Structure formats: structure tokens, C-alpha cells
PDB file of N, CA and C in Angstrom:
ATOM      1  N   MET A   1      24.164  30.120 -10.960  1.00  0.00           N
ATOM      2  CA  MET A   1      25.266  31.071 -10.997  1.00  0.00           C
ATOM      3  C   MET A   1      25.225  31.921  -9.758  1.00  0.00           C
ATOM      4  N   GLU A   2      26.360  32.096  -9.168  1.00  0.00           N
ATOM      5  CA  GLU A   2      26.492  32.964  -7.967  1.00  0.00           C
ATOM      6  C   GLU A   2      26.693  34.394  -8.447  1.00  0.00           C
ATOM      7  N   ILE A   3      25.998  35.341  -7.800  1.00  0.00           N
ATOM      8  CA  ILE A   3      26.097  36.766  -8.166  1.00  0.00           C
ATOM      9  C   ILE A   3      26.471  37.569  -6.942  1.00  0.00           C
ATOM     10  N   ASN A   4      27.564  38.331  -7.064  1.00  0.00           N
ATOM     11  CA  ASN A   4      27.982  39.283  -5.994  1.00  0.00           C
ATOM     12  C   ASN A   4      27.877  40.684  -6.555  1.00  0.00           C
ATOM     13  N   ILE A   5      27.239  41.575  -5.796  1.00  0.00           N
ATOM     14  CA  ILE A   5      27.080  42.955  -6.243  1.00  0.00           C
ATOM     15  C   ILE A   5      27.712  43.865  -5.187  1.00  0.00           C
ATOM     16  N   GLN A   6      28.552  44.794  -5.627  1.00  0.00           N
ATOM     17  CA  GLN A   6      29.180  45.737  -4.715  1.00  0.00           C
ATOM     18  C   GLN A   6      28.975  47.154  -5.212  1.00  0.00           C
ATOM     19  N   PHE A   7      28.656  48.036  -4.300  1.00  0.00           N
ATOM     20  CA  PHE A   7      28.533  49.449  -4.599  1.00  0.00           C
ATOM     21  C   PHE A   7      29.742  50.120  -3.956  1.00  0.00           C
ATOM     22  N   VAL A   8      30.666  50.594  -4.799  1.00  0.00           N
ATOM     23  CA  VAL A   8      31.929  51.147  -4.316  1.00  0.00           C
ATOM     24  C   VAL A   8      31.771  52.615  -3.925  1.00  0.00           C
ATOM     25  N   LYS A   9      32.011  52.901  -2.640  1.00  0.00           N
ATOM     26  CA  LYS A   9      31.935  54.256  -2.110  1.00  0.00           C
ATOM     27  C   LYS A   9      30.633  54.971  -2.423  1.00  0.00           C
ATOM     28  N   MET A  10      29.520  54.234  -2.320  1.00  0.00           N
ATOM     29  CA  MET A  10      28.199  54.811  -2.545  1.00  0.00           C
ATOM     30  C   MET A  10      27.154  53.937  -1.862  1.00  0.00           C
ATOM     31  N   ASP A  11      25.938  54.479  -1.710  1.00  0.00           N
ATOM     32  CA  ASP A  11      24.871  53.721  -1.097  1.00  0.00           C
ATOM     33  C   ASP A  11      24.372  52.603  -2.017  1.00  0.00           C
ATOM     34  N   THR A  12      23.911  51.525  -1.383  1.00  0.00           N
ATOM     35  CA  THR A  12      23.359  50.427  -2.188  1.00  0.00           C
ATOM     36  C   THR A  12      21.986  50.825  -2.746  1.00  0.00           C
ATOM     37  N   SER A  13      21.596  50.120  -3.795  1.00  0.00           N
ATOM     38  CA  SER A  13      20.315  50.383  -4.442  1.00  0.00           C
ATOM     39  C   SER A  13      19.657  49.029  -4.737  1.00  0.00           C
ATOM     40  N   GLU A  14      18.516  48.799  -4.060  1.00  0.00           N
ATOM     41  CA  GLU A  14      17.787  47.549  -4.292  1.00  0.00           C
ATOM     42  C   GLU A  14      17.308  47.463  -5.738  1.00  0.00           C
ATOM     43  N   PHE A  15      16.890  48.600  -6.293  1.00  0.00           N
ATOM     44  CA  PHE A  15      16.416  48.606  -7.699  1.00  0.00           C
ATOM     45  C   PHE A  15      17.525  48.112  -8.619  1.00  0.00           C
ATOM     46  N   MET A  16      18.754  48.648  -8.467  1.00  0.00           N
ATOM     47  CA  MET A  16      19.842  48.238  -9.356  1.00  0.00           C
ATOM     48  C   MET A  16      20.232  46.780  -9.120  1.00  0.00           C
ATOM     49  N   GLU A  17      20.187  46.337  -7.855  1.00  0.00           N
ATOM     50  CA  GLU A  17      20.478  44.926  -7.565  1.00  0.00           C
ATOM     51  C   GLU A  17      19.481  44.023  -8.303  1.00  0.00           C
ATOM     52  N   ASP A  18      18.190  44.315  -8.167  1.00  0.00           N
ATOM     53  CA  ASP A  18      17.172  43.508  -8.834  1.00  0.00           C
ATOM     54  C   ASP A  18      17.334  43.555 -10.343  1.00  0.00           C
ATOM     55  N   PHE A  19      17.622  44.746 -10.857  1.00  0.00           N
ATOM     56  CA  PHE A  19      17.765  44.950 -12.308  1.00  0.00           C
ATOM     57  C   PHE A  19      18.901  44.095 -12.863  1.00  0.00           C
ATOM     58  N   VAL A  20      20.090  44.174 -12.262  1.00  0.00           N
ATOM     59  CA  VAL A  20      21.233  43.443 -12.783  1.00  0.00           C
ATOM     60  C   VAL A  20      21.078  41.929 -12.541  1.00  0.00           C
ATOM     61  N   ILE A  21      20.462  41.521 -11.447  1.00  0.00           N
ATOM     62  CA  ILE A  21      20.228  40.098 -11.191  1.00  0.00           C
ATOM     63  C   ILE A  21      19.327  39.506 -12.270  1.00  0.00           C
ATOM     64  N   LYS A  22      18.270  40.248 -12.610  1.00  0.00           N
ATOM     65  CA  LYS A  22      17.351  39.784 -13.670  1.00  0.00           C
ATOM     66  C   LYS A  22      18.094  39.616 -14.985  1.00  0.00           C
ATOM     67  N   GLU A  23      18.915  40.585 -15.336  1.00  0.00           N
ATOM     68  CA  GLU A  23      19.646  40.537 -16.609  1.00  0.00           C
ATOM     69  C   GLU A  23      20.678  39.372 -16.601  1.00  0.00           C
ATOM     70  N   LEU A  24      21.346  39.169 -15.476  1.00  0.00           N
ATOM     71  CA  LEU A  24      22.344  38.107 -15.396  1.00  0.00           C
ATOM     72  C   LEU A  24      21.693  36.715 -15.399  1.00  0.00           C
ATOM     73  N   HIS A  25      20.489  36.595 -14.830  1.00  0.00           N
ATOM     74  CA  HIS A  25      19.794  35.317 -14.888  1.00  0.00           C
ATOM     75  C   HIS A  25      19.430  34.973 -16.338  1.00  0.00           C
ATOM     76  N   LYS A  26      19.084  35.973 -17.139  1.00  0.00           N
ATOM     77  CA  LYS A  26      18.813  35.714 -18.557  1.00  0.00           C
ATOM     78  C   LYS A  26      20.054  35.159 -19.257  1.00  0.00           C
ATOM     79  N   LEU A  27      21.240  35.741 -18.912  1.00  0.00           N
ATOM     80  CA  LEU A  27      22.479  35.223 -19.502  1.00  0.00           C
ATOM     81  C   LEU A  27      22.758  33.798 -19.029  1.00  0.00           C
ATOM     82  N   ALA A  28      22.496  33.531 -17.744  1.00  0.00           N
ATOM     83  CA  ALA A  28      22.769  32.214 -17.168  1.00  0.00           C
ATOM     84  C   ALA A  28      21.888  31.140 -17.807  1.00  0.00           C
ATOM     85  N   LYS A  29      20.672  31.490 -18.195  1.00  0.00           N
ATOM     86  CA  LYS A  29      19.814  30.521 -18.860  1.00  0.00           C
ATOM     87  C   LYS A  29      20.364  30.145 -20.231  1.00  0.00           C
ATOM     88  N   LYS A  30      20.909  31.143 -20.922  1.00  0.00           N
ATOM     89  CA  LYS A  30      21.442  30.914 -22.260  1.00  0.00           C
ATOM     90  C   LYS A  30      22.817  30.227 -22.229  1.00  0.00           C
ATOM     91  N   TYR A  31      23.619  30.591 -21.251  1.00  0.00           N
ATOM     92  CA  TYR A  31      24.967  30.036 -21.119  1.00  0.00           C
ATOM     93  C   TYR A  31      25.070  29.333 -19.767  1.00  0.00           C
ATOM     94  N   GLU A  32      24.724  28.053 -19.725  1.00  0.00           N
ATOM     95  CA  GLU A  32      24.647  27.286 -18.494  1.00  0.00           C
ATOM     96  C   GLU A  32      25.963  27.132 -17.792  1.00  0.00           C
ATOM     97  N   TRP A  33      27.074  27.301 -18.525  1.00  0.00           N
ATOM     98  CA  TRP A  33      28.402  27.098 -17.953  1.00  0.00           C
ATOM     99  C   TRP A  33      28.948  28.293 -17.213  1.00  0.00           C
ATOM    100  N   LEU A  34      28.173  29.335 -17.027  1.00  0.00           N
ATOM    101  CA  LEU A  34      28.625  30.471 -16.219  1.00  0.00           C
ATOM    102  C   LEU A  34      28.671  30.064 -14.741  1.00  0.00           C
ATOM    103  N   ILE A  35      29.711  30.423 -14.073  1.00  0.00           N
ATOM    104  CA  ILE A  35      29.910  29.999 -12.675  1.00  0.00           C
ATOM    105  C   ILE A  35      29.550  31.132 -11.718  1.00  0.00           C
ATOM    106  N   LYS A  36      30.079  32.318 -11.974  1.00  0.00           N
ATOM    107  CA  LYS A  36      29.931  33.417 -11.028  1.00  0.00           C
ATOM    108  C   LYS A  36      29.981  34.756 -11.731  1.00  0.00           C
ATOM    109  N   ALA A  37      29.255  35.717 -11.206  1.00  0.00           N
ATOM    110  CA  ALA A  37      29.296  37.080 -11.729  1.00  0.00           C
ATOM    111  C   ALA A  37      29.589  38.034 -10.578  1.00  0.00           C
ATOM    112  N   GLU A  38      30.541  38.927 -10.820  1.00  0.00           N
ATOM    113  CA  GLU A  38      30.864  39.976  -9.836  1.00  0.00           C
ATOM    114  C   GLU A  38      30.538  41.308 -10.499  1.00  0.00           C
ATOM    115  N   VAL A  39      29.676  42.076  -9.831  1.00  0.00           N
ATOM    116  CA  VAL A  39      29.212  43.358 -10.369  1.00  0.00           C
ATOM    117  C   VAL A  39      29.699  44.463  -9.456  1.00  0.00           C
ATOM    118  N   PHE A  40      30.261  45.519 -10.057  1.00  0.00           N
ATOM    119  CA  PHE A  40      30.730  46.654  -9.291  1.00  0.00           C
ATOM    120  C   PHE A  40      30.088  47.925  -9.850  1.00  0.00           C
ATOM    121  N   TYR A  41      29.443  48.697  -9.002  1.00  0.00           N
ATOM    122  CA  TYR A  41      28.912  49.989  -9.385  1.00  0.00           C
ATOM    123  C   TYR A  41      29.766  51.061  -8.741  1.00  0.00           C
ATOM    124  N   LYS A  42      30.204  52.030  -9.545  1.00  0.00           N
ATOM    125  CA  LYS A  42      31.059  53.106  -9.057  1.00  0.00           C
ATOM    126  C   LYS A  42      30.518  54.424  -9.554  1.00  0.00           C
ATOM    127  N   LEU A  43      30.746  55.449  -8.762  1.00  0.00           N
ATOM    128  CA  LEU A  43      30.324  56.808  -9.099  1.00  0.00           C
ATOM    129  C   LEU A  43      31.569  57.653  -9.163  1.00  0.00           C
ATOM    130  N   GLU A  44      31.843  58.257 -10.322  1.00  0.00           N
ATOM    131  CA  GLU A  44      33.005  59.116 -10.480  1.00  0.00           C
ATOM    132  C   GLU A  44      32.579  60.458 -11.045  1.00  0.00           C
ATOM    133  N   LYS A  45      33.329  61.494 -10.662  1.00  0.00           N
ATOM    134  CA  LYS A  45      33.006  62.833 -11.187  1.00  0.00           C
ATOM    135  C   LYS A  45      33.524  62.900 -12.626  1.00  0.00           C
ATOM    136  N   ASP A  46      32.619  63.311 -13.501  1.00  0.00           N
ATOM    137  CA  ASP A  46      32.951  63.387 -14.925  1.00  0.00           C
ATOM    138  C   ASP A  46      32.353  64.671 -15.500  1.00  0.00           C
ATOM    139  N   PRO A  47      33.173  65.571 -16.003  1.00  0.00           N
ATOM    140  CA  PRO A  47      32.651  66.827 -16.518  1.00  0.00           C
ATOM    141  C   PRO A  47      31.713  66.665 -17.727  1.00  0.00           C
ATOM    142  N   LYS A  48      31.738  65.527 -18.397  1.00  0.00           N
ATOM    143  CA  LYS A  48      30.891  65.285 -19.550  1.00  0.00           C
ATOM    144  C   LYS A  48      29.484  64.837 -19.159  1.00  0.00           C
ATOM    145  N   GLY A  49      29.210  64.674 -17.871  1.00  0.00           N
ATOM    146  CA  GLY A  49      27.888  64.275 -17.419  1.00  0.00           C
ATOM    147  C   GLY A  49      27.772  62.789 -17.178  1.00  0.00           C
ATOM    148  N   LYS A  50      28.786  62.038 -17.580  1.00  0.00           N
ATOM    149  CA  LYS A  50      28.739  60.614 -17.322  1.00  0.00           C
ATOM    150  C   LYS A  50      29.287  60.359 -15.937  1.00  0.00           C
ATOM    151  N   GLY A  51      29.855  59.216 -15.676  1.00  0.00           N
ATOM    152  CA  GLY A  51      30.474  58.949 -14.373  1.00  0.00           C
ATOM    153  C   GLY A  51      29.799  57.850 -13.595  1.00  0.00           C
ATOM    154  N   LYS A  52      28.745  57.263 -14.156  1.00  0.00           N
ATOM    155  CA  LYS A  52      28.059  56.130 -13.529  1.00  0.00           C
ATOM    156  C   LYS A  52      28.637  54.870 -14.210  1.00  0.00           C
ATOM    157  N   ILE A  53      29.464  54.116 -13.450  1.00  0.00           N
ATOM    158  CA  ILE A  53      30.211  53.016 -14.037  1.00  0.00           C
ATOM    159  C   ILE A  53      29.689  51.668 -13.545  1.00  0.00           C
ATOM    160  N   CYS A  54      29.582  50.734 -14.486  1.00  0.00           N
ATOM    161  CA  CYS A  54      29.194  49.352 -14.139  1.00  0.00           C
ATOM    162  C   CYS A  54      30.280  48.435 -14.697  1.00  0.00           C
ATOM    163  N   ASP A  55      30.933  47.701 -13.817  1.00  0.00           N
ATOM    164  CA  ASP A  55      31.919  46.670 -14.187  1.00  0.00           C
ATOM    165  C   ASP A  55      31.343  45.302 -13.859  1.00  0.00           C
ATOM    166  N   ILE A  56      31.414  44.384 -14.788  1.00  0.00           N
ATOM    167  CA  ILE A  56      30.958  43.004 -14.535  1.00  0.00           C
ATOM    168  C   ILE A  56      32.051  42.036 -14.948  1.00  0.00           C
ATOM    169  N   GLN A  57      32.384  41.124 -14.009  1.00  0.00           N
ATOM    170  CA  GLN A  57      33.355  40.071 -14.307  1.00  0.00           C
ATOM    171  C   GLN A  57      32.616  38.724 -14.231  1.00  0.00           C
ATOM    172  N   LEU A  58      32.733  37.940 -15.287  1.00  0.00           N
ATOM    173  CA  LEU A  58      32.110  36.617 -15.310  1.00  0.00           C
ATOM    174  C   LEU A  58      33.156  35.544 -15.206  1.00  0.00           C
ATOM    175  N   SER A  59      32.952  34.621 -14.263  1.00  0.00           N
ATOM    176  CA  SER A  59      33.816  33.439 -14.147  1.00  0.00           C
ATOM    177  C   SER A  59      33.150  32.304 -14.890  1.00  0.00           C
ATOM    178  N   LEU A  60      33.958  31.627 -15.702  1.00  0.00           N
ATOM    179  CA  LEU A  60      33.471  30.520 -16.517  1.00  0.00           C
ATOM    180  C   LEU A  60      34.681  29.668 -16.873  1.00  0.00           C
ATOM    181  N   PRO A  61      34.490  28.526 -17.497  1.00  0.00           N
ATOM    182  CA  PRO A  61      35.648  27.741 -17.898  1.00  0.00           C
ATOM    183  C   PRO A  61      36.564  28.565 -18.805  1.00  0.00           C
ATOM    184  N   GLY A  62      37.853  28.588 -18.475  1.00  0.00           N
ATOM    185  CA  GLY A  62      38.794  29.408 -19.215  1.00  0.00           C
ATOM    186  C   GLY A  62      38.956  30.753 -18.525  1.00  0.00           C
ATOM    187  N   PRO A  63      39.565  31.728 -19.219  1.00  0.00           N
ATOM    188  CA  PRO A  63      39.783  33.044 -18.613  1.00  0.00           C
ATOM    189  C   PRO A  63      38.479  33.774 -18.319  1.00  0.00           C
ATOM    190  N   LYS A  64      38.529  34.660 -17.330  1.00  0.00           N
ATOM    191  CA  LYS A  64      37.347  35.460 -16.982  1.00  0.00           C
ATOM    192  C   LYS A  64      37.000  36.380 -18.140  1.00  0.00           C
ATOM    193  N   ILE A  65      35.722  36.752 -18.207  1.00  0.00           N
ATOM    194  CA  ILE A  65      35.282  37.743 -19.180  1.00  0.00           C
ATOM    195  C   ILE A  65      34.931  39.005 -18.377  1.00  0.00           C
ATOM    196  N   ILE A  66      35.457  40.146 -18.832  1.00  0.00           N
ATOM    197  CA  ILE A  66      35.247  41.389 -18.094  1.00  0.00           C
ATOM    198  C   ILE A  66      34.723  42.451 -19.094  1.00  0.00           C
ATOM    199  N   ALA A  67      33.693  43.178 -18.630  1.00  0.00           N
ATOM    200  CA  ALA A  67      33.167  44.275 -19.435  1.00  0.00           C
ATOM    201  C   ALA A  67      32.840  45.438 -18.489  1.00  0.00           C
ATOM    202  N   SER A  68      32.940  46.640 -19.035  1.00  0.00           N
ATOM    203  CA  SER A  68      32.705  47.831 -18.229  1.00  0.00           C
ATOM    204  C   SER A  68      32.119  48.941 -19.123  1.00  0.00           C
ATOM    205  N   SER A  69      31.304  49.791 -18.537  1.00  0.00           N
ATOM    206  CA  SER A  69      30.833  50.964 -19.289  1.00  0.00           C
ATOM    207  C   SER A  69      30.593  52.120 -18.336  1.00  0.00           C
ATOM    208  N   ASN A  70      30.704  53.304 -18.914  1.00  0.00           N
ATOM    209  CA  ASN A  70      30.557  54.555 -18.201  1.00  0.00           C
ATOM    210  C   ASN A  70      29.468  55.360 -18.899  1.00  0.00           C
ATOM    211  N   GLU A  71      28.317  55.523 -18.245  1.00  0.00           N
ATOM    212  CA  GLU A  71      27.168  56.191 -18.866  1.00  0.00           C
ATOM    213  C   GLU A  71      26.569  57.244 -17.940  1.00  0.00           C
ATOM    214  N   GLU A  72      25.480  57.852 -18.376  1.00  0.00           N
ATOM    215  CA  GLU A  72      24.843  58.902 -17.598  1.00  0.00           C
ATOM    216  C   GLU A  72      23.957  58.348 -16.488  1.00  0.00           C
ATOM    217  N   SER A  73      23.538  57.071 -16.585  1.00  0.00           N
ATOM    218  CA  SER A  73      22.762  56.454 -15.524  1.00  0.00           C
ATOM    219  C   SER A  73      23.266  55.015 -15.324  1.00  0.00           C
ATOM    220  N   PHE A  74      23.002  54.483 -14.140  1.00  0.00           N
ATOM    221  CA  PHE A  74      23.450  53.111 -13.884  1.00  0.00           C
ATOM    222  C   PHE A  74      22.683  52.103 -14.726  1.00  0.00           C
ATOM    223  N   GLU A  75      21.424  52.388 -15.081  1.00  0.00           N
ATOM    224  CA  GLU A  75      20.648  51.496 -15.934  1.00  0.00           C
ATOM    225  C   GLU A  75      21.303  51.394 -17.307  1.00  0.00           C
ATOM    226  N   GLU A  76      21.658  52.578 -17.867  1.00  0.00           N
ATOM    227  CA  GLU A  76      22.318  52.587 -19.189  1.00  0.00           C
ATOM    228  C   GLU A  76      23.657  51.872 -19.132  1.00  0.00           C
ATOM    229  N   ALA A  77      24.419  52.110 -18.069  1.00  0.00           N
ATOM    230  CA  ALA A  77      25.724  51.464 -17.925  1.00  0.00           C
ATOM    231  C   ALA A  77      25.577  49.941 -17.829  1.00  0.00           C
ATOM    232  N   THR A  78      24.566  49.487 -17.077  1.00  0.00           N
ATOM    233  CA  THR A  78      24.317  48.063 -16.947  1.00  0.00           C
ATOM    234  C   THR A  78      23.927  47.452 -18.291  1.00  0.00           C
ATOM    235  N   ASP A  79      22.990  48.118 -18.993  1.00  0.00           N
ATOM    236  CA  ASP A  79      22.550  47.613 -20.308  1.00  0.00           C
ATOM    237  C   ASP A  79      23.732  47.503 -21.277  1.00  0.00           C
ATOM    238  N   GLU A  80      24.567  48.547 -21.293  1.00  0.00           N
ATOM    239  CA  GLU A  80      25.720  48.546 -22.216  1.00  0.00           C
ATOM    240  C   GLU A  80      26.714  47.457 -21.853  1.00  0.00           C
ATOM    241  N   THR A  81      26.948  47.256 -20.560  1.00  0.00           N
ATOM    242  CA  THR A  81      27.882  46.215 -20.094  1.00  0.00           C
ATOM    243  C   THR A  81      27.350  44.827 -20.450  1.00  0.00           C
ATOM    244  N   ILE A  82      26.048  44.600 -20.210  1.00  0.00           N
ATOM    245  CA  ILE A  82      25.431  43.307 -20.554  1.00  0.00           C
ATOM    246  C   ILE A  82      25.527  43.066 -22.058  1.00  0.00           C
ATOM    247  N   ARG A  83      25.297  44.085 -22.873  1.00  0.00           N
ATOM    248  CA  ARG A  83      25.397  43.969 -24.334  1.00  0.00           C
ATOM    249  C   ARG A  83      26.815  43.537 -24.710  1.00  0.00           C
ATOM    250  N   ASP A  84      27.820  44.152 -24.097  1.00  0.00           N
ATOM    251  CA  ASP A  84      29.206  43.769 -24.385  1.00  0.00           C
ATOM    252  C   ASP A  84      29.470  42.336 -23.973  1.00  0.00           C
ATOM    253  N   LEU A  85      28.948  41.938 -22.804  1.00  0.00           N
ATOM    254  CA  LEU A  85      29.150  40.572 -22.315  1.00  0.00           C
ATOM    255  C   LEU A  85      28.511  39.556 -23.270  1.00  0.00           C
ATOM    256  N   LYS A  86      27.344  39.862 -23.809  1.00  0.00           N
ATOM    257  CA  LYS A  86      26.686  38.940 -24.737  1.00  0.00           C
ATOM    258  C   LYS A  86      27.567  38.692 -25.954  1.00  0.00           C
ATOM    259  N   ILE A  87      28.204  39.753 -26.450  1.00  0.00           N
ATOM    260  CA  ILE A  87      29.102  39.617 -27.610  1.00  0.00           C
ATOM    261  C   ILE A  87      30.287  38.719 -27.237  1.00  0.00           C
ATOM    262  N   LEU A  88      30.892  38.981 -26.071  1.00  0.00           N
ATOM    263  CA  LEU A  88      32.046  38.191 -25.637  1.00  0.00           C
ATOM    264  C   LEU A  88      31.669  36.746 -25.385  1.00  0.00           C
ATOM    265  N   LEU A  89      30.502  36.499 -24.793  1.00  0.00           N
ATOM    266  CA  LEU A  89      30.058  35.121 -24.513  1.00  0.00           C
ATOM    267  C   LEU A  89      29.777  34.375 -25.791  1.00  0.00           C
ATOM    268  N   LYS A  90      29.177  35.036 -26.740  1.00  0.00           N
ATOM    269  CA  LYS A  90      28.890  34.408 -28.038  1.00  0.00           C
ATOM    270  C   LYS A  90      30.209  33.990 -28.718  1.00  0.00           C
ATOM    271  N   LYS A  91      31.202  34.885 -28.644  1.00  0.00           N
ATOM    272  CA  LYS A  91      32.507  34.576 -29.232  1.00  0.00           C
ATOM    273  C   LYS A  91      33.159  33.405 -28.487  1.00  0.00           C
ATOM    274  N   ARG A  92      33.085  33.428 -27.128  1.00  0.00           N
ATOM    275  CA  ARG A  92      33.684  32.352 -26.339  1.00  0.00           C
ATOM    276  C   ARG A  92      33.012  31.019 -26.659  1.00  0.00           C
ATOM    277  N   LYS A  93      31.676  31.033 -26.787  1.00  0.00           N
ATOM    278  CA  LYS A  93      30.942  29.795 -27.076  1.00  0.00           C
ATOM    279  C   LYS A  93      31.369  29.212 -28.401  1.00  0.00           C
ATOM    280  N   SER A  94      31.606  30.067 -29.393  1.00  0.00           N
ATOM    281  CA  SER A  94      32.018  29.562 -30.704  1.00  0.00           C
ATOM    282  C   SER A  94      33.428  28.993 -30.668  1.00  0.00           C
ATOM    283  N   GLU A  95      34.255  29.449 -29.706  1.00  0.00           N
ATOM    284  CA  GLU A  95      35.624  28.962 -29.587  1.00  0.00           C
ATOM    285  C   GLU A  95      35.693  27.646 -28.803  1.00  0.00           C
ATOM    286  N   MET A  96      34.650  27.382 -27.977  1.00  0.00           N
ATOM    287  CA  MET A  96      34.660  26.164 -27.157  1.00  0.00           C
ATOM    288  C   MET A  96      34.518  24.930 -28.056  1.00  0.00           C
ATOM    289  N   LYS A  97      35.316  23.914 -27.724  1.00  0.00           N
ATOM    290  CA  LYS A  97      35.278  22.685 -28.508  1.00  0.00           C
ATOM    291  C   LYS A  97      34.460  21.653 -27.729  1.00  0.00           C
ATOM    292  N   PRO A  98      33.607  20.930 -28.421  1.00  0.00           N
ATOM    293  CA  PRO A  98      32.850  19.888 -27.725  1.00  0.00           C
ATOM    294  C   PRO A  98      33.746  18.761 -27.257  1.00  0.00           C
ATOM    295  N   HIS A  99      33.417  18.203 -26.102  1.00  0.00           N
ATOM    296  CA  HIS A  99      34.184  17.060 -25.577  1.00  0.00           C
ATOM    297  C   HIS A  99      33.736  15.793 -26.296  1.00  0.00           C
ATOM    298  N   ILE A 100      34.687  15.028 -26.749  1.00  0.00           N
ATOM    299  CA  ILE A 100      34.347  13.796 -27.465  1.00  0.00           C
ATOM    300  C   ILE A 100      34.608  12.588 -26.585  1.00  0.00           C
TER     301      ILE A 100
END
């Protein structure tokens, strides 16, 4: 699976790159049909203390799967986004029909 990571209007972080790559490789092992992942990290001002956003778009057979979360840290946002993706991938897998 190809992985692209972008840090929007902020400095890059090797730690976050390694963290999200490790998590996405776990997904790729379970769902071999994943083609590409695009990860976007954004920092927004939020009076509630949140504002660390992680968006992940997965390319796979059929429509793309997109998940996003806004948390107090990028690690939490990544974990929450991956959790959402797992639910969506599980649902997509159950909808896929085997080729006969």
C-alpha cells in the first residue's frame, strides 16, 4: 500500500509519520486490497482545547473511505481516525461479494 503524509501549514513530525505508517501497515496486513492511504495533519485554533486534526483517505476497490477526528493531540486524533477506519473497512468487507 502506498502512503502519503502531509502536514498542512505546520512543521513535519517524524514521530507522527512513523506512528501512522505503523498503524496503516497493520490495516494493510488485514485488508490486502487497500491501494493507497492519504494522511493529512492539520492544526486549527479551537477554544475547547482540541484542534489537532487527522484526516485519512483510503483508496480501495469501490468508493474511497474517509475518516477524520479532532482531538487534543495528534496521537489521539490518529488513534480515533484509525478506529473509525477499521469499522468502515469491516463494513465494506462484509459488503464485498466474492468473485465466482
